[in-house]
């Protein structure tokens, strides 16, 4: 029996769809949205539930808030305190075999030069990254001898049902608008949600060494390449404008003040380079991911239509 937190979220829905014959229970703030007898609310779980679970899959968390409306303390209450409480329950569960915590590459670094590996010194800057890292540190400081603990750090996850910066880019391609950020030269790692679900299932099924793993697809892409793939999925010609970067940066600062869709933080996310190495997880698995990077992106873009 699996315990899955955040089952109604983007990753949770995709994971549940991939589980096949696995029996699972979802721990959710909205248990009524789950199938009968599949959902538990947190209050009832802490107070009354004494059931044992073989694998704890902790997906729930407070995502990074681009609008900056969230109090920093909320990140720590959700990403750290909830993780700590669930992990303590896992440690006390006599039948539990593994704890799989979905952290983030941002728990280690908000900006990267070169490739980010698991050996890098972690210096998160934002409350989101700091709260995830604090949760990681608690797990690492309380590792059990007879159970496995996996800390997964995915990069930008995408797939059907995804909401985020890829949607903003897709709007340019769908409307046939010129993309004005083509002058920025970058490369980013992405992760198909199907590949993340594949990794989670393999951790439960195989003898994979516990530890921290960065999760990313094999290939990387520039923002310009993404626009070209989006146009391809729509059967349109991409329009890439190389407006001087200084003008774009100035426009983003105006967006900061006027709360426009293009602001400095979103510009950074669309144009920065962020490369996460997947060598460690690929070596541990000993097999290839089922979905190629470009194929996964095209699936995501097709779902946007």
Short mmCIF file of C-alpha atoms in Angstrom, two decimals:
data_model
loop_
_atom_site.label_atom_id
_atom_site.label_comp_id
_atom_site.label_asym_id
_atom_site.label_seq_id
_atom_site.Cartn_x
_atom_site.Cartn_y
_atom_site.Cartn_z
CA UNK A 1 0.00 0.00 0.00
CA UNK A 2 1.31 3.44 -0.97
CA UNK A 3 0.67 6.71 0.82
CA UNK A 4 0.76 9.63 -1.62
CA UNK A 5 0.54 13.24 -0.49
CA UNK A 6 -0.67 15.81 -3.01
CA UNK A 7 -2.50 13.23 -5.17
CA UNK A 8 -4.71 15.85 -6.83
CA UNK A 9 -1.78 17.99 -7.97
CA UNK A 10 -0.10 17.95 -11.36
CA UNK A 11 2.49 15.31 -10.51
CA UNK A 12 0.08 13.39 -8.29
CA UNK A 13 -2.53 12.96 -11.00
CA UNK A 14 0.05 11.74 -13.48
CA UNK A 15 1.63 9.37 -10.97
CA UNK A 16 -1.70 7.81 -10.00
CA UNK A 17 -2.56 7.33 -13.68
CA UNK A 18 0.70 5.38 -14.10
CA UNK A 19 0.40 3.13 -11.04
CA UNK A 20 -1.62 0.32 -12.59
CA UNK A 21 -2.39 -2.33 -9.96
CA UNK A 22 -0.71 -0.55 -7.07
CA UNK A 23 -3.01 0.08 -4.10
CA UNK A 24 -2.73 3.64 -2.83
CA UNK A 25 -4.20 6.10 -0.38
CA UNK A 26 -4.04 9.84 -1.00
CA UNK A 27 -3.38 12.34 1.76
CA UNK A 28 -4.90 15.62 0.64
CA UNK A 29 -6.34 18.95 1.73
CA UNK A 30 -9.20 18.06 -0.64
CA UNK A 31 -9.89 14.35 -0.01
CA UNK A 32 -13.38 14.73 -1.46
CA UNK A 33 -11.85 15.11 -4.93
CA UNK A 34 -10.39 11.59 -4.80
CA UNK A 35 -12.17 8.29 -5.50
CA UNK A 36 -14.16 6.73 -2.65
CA UNK A 37 -11.98 5.25 0.07
CA UNK A 38 -8.86 6.61 -1.63
CA UNK A 39 -8.59 9.96 0.12
CA UNK A 40 -7.73 11.04 3.65
CA UNK A 41 -7.70 14.52 5.12
CA UNK A 42 -4.65 15.55 7.11
CA UNK A 43 -6.48 16.08 10.41
CA UNK A 44 -8.08 12.64 10.33
CA UNK A 45 -4.80 11.07 9.28
CA UNK A 46 -2.81 12.53 12.16
CA UNK A 47 -5.50 11.82 14.77
CA UNK A 48 -7.10 8.52 13.81
CA UNK A 49 -5.28 6.63 11.08
CA UNK A 50 -3.02 3.84 12.32
CA UNK A 51 -2.61 1.99 9.01
CA UNK A 52 0.85 1.04 7.83
CA UNK A 53 2.14 1.89 4.37
CA UNK A 54 4.96 0.27 2.44
CA UNK A 55 6.07 3.39 0.56
CA UNK A 56 5.55 7.05 1.46
CA UNK A 57 5.58 9.32 -1.62
CA UNK A 58 5.63 12.94 -0.52
CA UNK A 59 4.61 15.15 -3.44
CA UNK A 60 2.71 17.86 -1.55
CA UNK A 61 4.39 21.22 -1.17
CA UNK A 62 4.11 24.96 -1.55
CA UNK A 63 5.23 25.83 -5.06
CA UNK A 64 7.27 28.86 -5.96
CA UNK A 65 4.95 31.90 -6.15
CA UNK A 66 5.82 34.13 -9.11
CA UNK A 67 3.31 36.75 -7.96
CA UNK A 68 5.11 37.01 -4.59
CA UNK A 69 1.84 37.04 -2.65
CA UNK A 70 2.79 34.22 -0.28
CA UNK A 71 4.26 34.86 3.16
CA UNK A 72 7.72 33.28 3.45
CA UNK A 73 6.58 31.47 6.58
CA UNK A 74 4.02 29.52 4.55
CA UNK A 75 6.82 27.86 2.60
CA UNK A 76 8.41 26.60 5.81
CA UNK A 77 5.09 25.47 7.29
CA UNK A 78 4.30 23.38 4.21
CA UNK A 79 7.64 22.38 2.70
CA UNK A 80 9.50 21.80 5.97
CA UNK A 81 7.07 21.28 8.87
CA UNK A 82 4.70 19.01 6.94
CA UNK A 83 7.62 16.97 5.59
CA UNK A 84 9.06 16.61 9.09
CA UNK A 85 5.75 15.44 10.52
CA UNK A 86 5.19 12.91 7.74
CA UNK A 87 8.77 11.64 7.95
CA UNK A 88 8.44 11.10 11.69
CA UNK A 89 5.34 9.03 10.97
CA UNK A 90 7.30 7.04 8.38
CA UNK A 91 10.08 6.34 10.88
CA UNK A 92 7.53 4.98 13.38
CA UNK A 93 5.73 2.82 10.80
CA UNK A 94 6.96 -0.79 11.24
CA UNK A 95 5.95 -1.82 7.69
CA UNK A 96 7.42 1.17 5.84
CA UNK A 97 10.24 0.45 3.41
CA UNK A 98 10.93 3.74 1.64
CA UNK A 99 10.28 7.48 1.84
CA UNK A 100 10.38 9.34 -1.49
CA UNK A 101 10.54 13.11 -1.07
CA UNK A 102 10.02 15.34 -4.09
CA UNK A 103 12.28 18.29 -3.42
CA UNK A 104 13.64 20.59 -6.15
CA UNK A 105 16.91 21.59 -7.77
CA UNK A 106 16.12 25.00 -6.26
CA UNK A 107 16.81 23.46 -2.85
CA UNK A 108 20.45 23.52 -3.92
CA UNK A 109 20.84 26.52 -6.21
CA UNK A 110 18.67 29.24 -7.71
CA UNK A 111 21.24 29.97 -10.40
CA UNK A 112 23.76 27.61 -11.93
CA UNK A 113 27.04 27.96 -13.78
CA UNK A 114 27.82 24.83 -15.76
CA UNK A 115 26.12 21.61 -14.65
CA UNK A 116 24.44 21.19 -11.27
CA UNK A 117 25.36 17.87 -9.65
CA UNK A 118 24.44 16.25 -6.36
CA UNK A 119 27.90 17.09 -4.97
CA UNK A 120 27.37 20.87 -5.23
CA UNK A 121 27.29 22.98 -2.08
CA UNK A 122 23.69 24.04 -1.54
CA UNK A 123 23.02 27.75 -1.14
CA UNK A 124 19.33 28.39 -1.89
CA UNK A 125 18.28 32.03 -1.93
CA UNK A 126 14.48 32.07 -2.01
CA UNK A 127 12.14 30.99 0.78
CA UNK A 128 10.95 28.21 -1.50
CA UNK A 129 14.43 26.79 -1.99
CA UNK A 130 15.42 27.32 1.65
CA UNK A 131 12.31 25.54 2.94
CA UNK A 132 12.92 22.57 0.65
CA UNK A 133 16.56 22.42 1.71
CA UNK A 134 15.62 22.54 5.39
CA UNK A 135 13.35 19.55 4.84
CA UNK A 136 16.18 17.73 3.08
CA UNK A 137 18.52 18.42 5.98
CA UNK A 138 16.04 17.00 8.48
CA UNK A 139 15.73 13.79 6.49
CA UNK A 140 19.49 13.48 6.10
CA UNK A 141 20.02 14.02 9.82
CA UNK A 142 17.58 11.26 10.77
CA UNK A 143 18.26 8.50 8.27
CA UNK A 144 17.05 5.07 9.47
CA UNK A 145 19.27 2.02 9.14
CA UNK A 146 16.53 -0.37 8.00
CA UNK A 147 14.61 1.85 5.55
CA UNK A 148 15.42 3.73 2.37
CA UNK A 149 15.12 7.49 1.97
CA UNK A 150 15.18 9.09 -1.47
CA UNK A 151 15.42 12.83 -2.06
CA UNK A 152 14.53 13.65 -5.64
CA UNK A 153 15.39 17.06 -7.06
CA UNK A 154 13.51 17.51 -10.34
CA UNK A 155 14.19 20.45 -12.62
CA UNK A 156 11.29 22.15 -14.46
CA UNK A 157 8.58 19.48 -14.77
CA UNK A 158 6.17 19.57 -17.68
CA UNK A 159 3.37 17.46 -19.11
CA UNK A 160 -0.39 17.46 -19.75
CA UNK A 161 -2.08 19.62 -17.13
CA UNK A 162 1.06 21.65 -16.54
CA UNK A 163 0.70 25.31 -15.64
CA UNK A 164 3.69 27.60 -15.65
CA UNK A 165 6.09 29.57 -17.78
CA UNK A 166 5.78 27.15 -20.70
CA UNK A 167 2.15 28.27 -21.04
CA UNK A 168 3.28 31.87 -21.43
CA UNK A 169 5.68 30.88 -24.18
CA UNK A 170 3.01 28.80 -25.87
CA UNK A 171 0.75 31.86 -26.04
CA UNK A 172 3.25 33.54 -28.38
CA UNK A 173 3.40 30.55 -30.69
CA UNK A 174 -0.34 29.89 -30.68
CA UNK A 175 -1.25 33.47 -31.56
CA UNK A 176 1.49 33.69 -34.15
CA UNK A 177 3.08 36.53 -32.21
CA UNK A 178 6.79 37.21 -32.63
CA UNK A 179 8.91 36.03 -29.74
CA UNK A 180 10.90 39.10 -28.62
CA UNK A 181 13.51 37.34 -26.44
CA UNK A 182 15.42 35.54 -29.19
CA UNK A 183 18.59 37.56 -28.51
CA UNK A 184 19.08 35.73 -25.22
CA UNK A 185 21.27 32.64 -25.53
CA UNK A 186 20.55 29.94 -22.97
CA UNK A 187 20.24 26.20 -22.35
CA UNK A 188 17.93 24.57 -19.81
CA UNK A 189 17.15 21.15 -18.45
CA UNK A 190 13.55 19.99 -18.45
CA UNK A 191 11.76 16.91 -17.11
CA UNK A 192 8.80 15.09 -18.58
CA UNK A 193 6.37 14.15 -15.83
CA UNK A 194 6.23 10.67 -17.38
CA UNK A 195 9.93 10.21 -16.70
CA UNK A 196 9.53 11.41 -13.11
CA UNK A 197 6.74 8.87 -12.57
CA UNK A 198 8.97 6.21 -14.11
CA UNK A 199 11.76 7.01 -11.63
CA UNK A 200 9.40 6.92 -8.64
CA UNK A 201 8.08 3.50 -9.65
CA UNK A 202 11.58 2.13 -10.20
CA UNK A 203 12.64 3.28 -6.72
CA UNK A 204 9.81 1.21 -5.24
CA UNK A 205 10.42 -1.83 -7.44
CA UNK A 206 14.21 -2.14 -7.65
CA UNK A 207 17.17 -2.13 -5.30
CA UNK A 208 18.25 1.46 -5.94
CA UNK A 209 20.72 2.94 -3.43
CA UNK A 210 19.09 5.62 -1.25
CA UNK A 211 20.27 9.22 -1.44
CA UNK A 212 19.84 12.48 -3.33
CA UNK A 213 19.16 12.36 -7.07
CA UNK A 214 18.73 15.13 -9.60
CA UNK A 215 16.03 14.24 -12.12
CA UNK A 216 16.18 15.69 -15.63
CA UNK A 217 15.70 14.54 -19.22
CA UNK A 218 18.81 13.75 -21.25
CA UNK A 219 18.73 16.65 -23.71
CA UNK A 220 18.67 20.38 -22.97
CA UNK A 221 16.91 23.14 -24.92
CA UNK A 222 17.21 26.86 -25.46
CA UNK A 223 14.12 29.04 -25.21
CA UNK A 224 14.36 29.64 -28.97
CA UNK A 225 14.28 25.88 -29.57
CA UNK A 226 11.16 25.63 -27.40
CA UNK A 227 9.43 28.29 -29.47
CA UNK A 228 10.36 26.40 -32.64
CA UNK A 229 8.96 23.14 -31.25
CA UNK A 230 5.76 24.89 -30.17
CA UNK A 231 5.31 26.35 -33.64
CA UNK A 232 5.95 22.91 -35.12
CA UNK A 233 3.23 21.39 -32.93
CA UNK A 234 0.84 24.05 -34.23
CA UNK A 235 1.89 23.71 -37.86
CA UNK A 236 3.06 27.33 -37.88
CA UNK A 237 6.26 29.15 -38.69
CA UNK A 238 8.14 30.50 -35.67
CA UNK A 239 8.80 34.23 -35.47
CA UNK A 240 11.95 34.99 -33.48
CA UNK A 241 12.85 38.64 -32.89
CA UNK A 242 16.32 39.48 -31.62
CA UNK A 243 15.52 42.70 -29.80
CA UNK A 244 18.56 44.03 -27.91
CA UNK A 245 18.71 42.45 -24.48
CA UNK A 246 19.14 45.81 -22.73
CA UNK A 247 15.75 46.98 -24.04
CA UNK A 248 14.07 43.77 -22.89
CA UNK A 249 15.59 44.04 -19.42
CA UNK A 250 14.34 47.64 -19.16
CA UNK A 251 10.85 46.56 -20.25
CA UNK A 252 10.83 43.82 -17.59
CA UNK A 253 11.63 46.39 -14.90
CA UNK A 254 8.59 48.36 -16.04
CA UNK A 255 6.64 45.11 -15.74
CA UNK A 256 7.81 44.82 -12.13
CA UNK A 257 6.20 48.14 -11.26
CA UNK A 258 3.03 47.67 -13.30
CA UNK A 259 2.57 43.96 -12.52
CA UNK A 260 2.69 42.98 -16.19
CA UNK A 261 3.12 39.40 -17.46
CA UNK A 262 6.74 40.09 -18.37
CA UNK A 263 8.66 41.04 -15.25
CA UNK A 264 12.24 40.58 -14.14
CA UNK A 265 11.73 37.25 -12.43
CA UNK A 266 9.78 35.75 -15.31
CA UNK A 267 12.35 37.09 -17.78
CA UNK A 268 15.07 35.36 -15.79
CA UNK A 269 13.17 32.08 -15.83
CA UNK A 270 12.57 32.31 -19.58
CA UNK A 271 16.11 33.25 -20.55
CA UNK A 272 18.55 31.94 -17.93
CA UNK A 273 20.60 28.79 -18.34
CA UNK A 274 20.00 26.03 -15.80
CA UNK A 275 21.58 22.65 -16.43
CA UNK A 276 20.97 19.73 -14.07
CA UNK A 277 22.95 16.52 -14.51
CA UNK A 278 21.01 13.22 -14.49
CA UNK A 279 24.10 11.00 -14.59
CA UNK A 280 23.72 9.72 -11.02
CA UNK A 281 20.10 8.56 -11.37
CA UNK A 282 20.72 7.08 -14.83
CA UNK A 283 23.67 5.08 -13.47
CA UNK A 284 21.60 3.88 -10.50
CA UNK A 285 18.69 2.82 -12.69
CA UNK A 286 20.82 1.15 -15.32
CA UNK A 287 18.26 1.88 -18.02
CA UNK A 288 17.02 4.70 -20.22
CA UNK A 289 14.06 6.94 -19.48
CA UNK A 290 10.97 5.85 -21.43
CA UNK A 291 10.23 9.28 -22.95
CA UNK A 292 12.79 11.17 -25.03
CA UNK A 293 13.14 14.83 -24.13
CA UNK A 294 11.76 16.26 -27.39
CA UNK A 295 8.93 13.72 -27.48
CA UNK A 296 7.90 14.73 -23.95
CA UNK A 297 7.88 18.41 -24.84
CA UNK A 298 5.77 17.78 -27.92
CA UNK A 299 3.26 15.86 -25.79
CA UNK A 300 3.05 18.82 -23.45
CA UNK A 301 2.61 21.31 -26.28
CA UNK A 302 -0.06 19.17 -27.93
CA UNK A 303 -1.96 19.12 -24.62
CA UNK A 304 -1.94 22.95 -24.52
CA UNK A 305 -4.10 22.98 -27.65
#
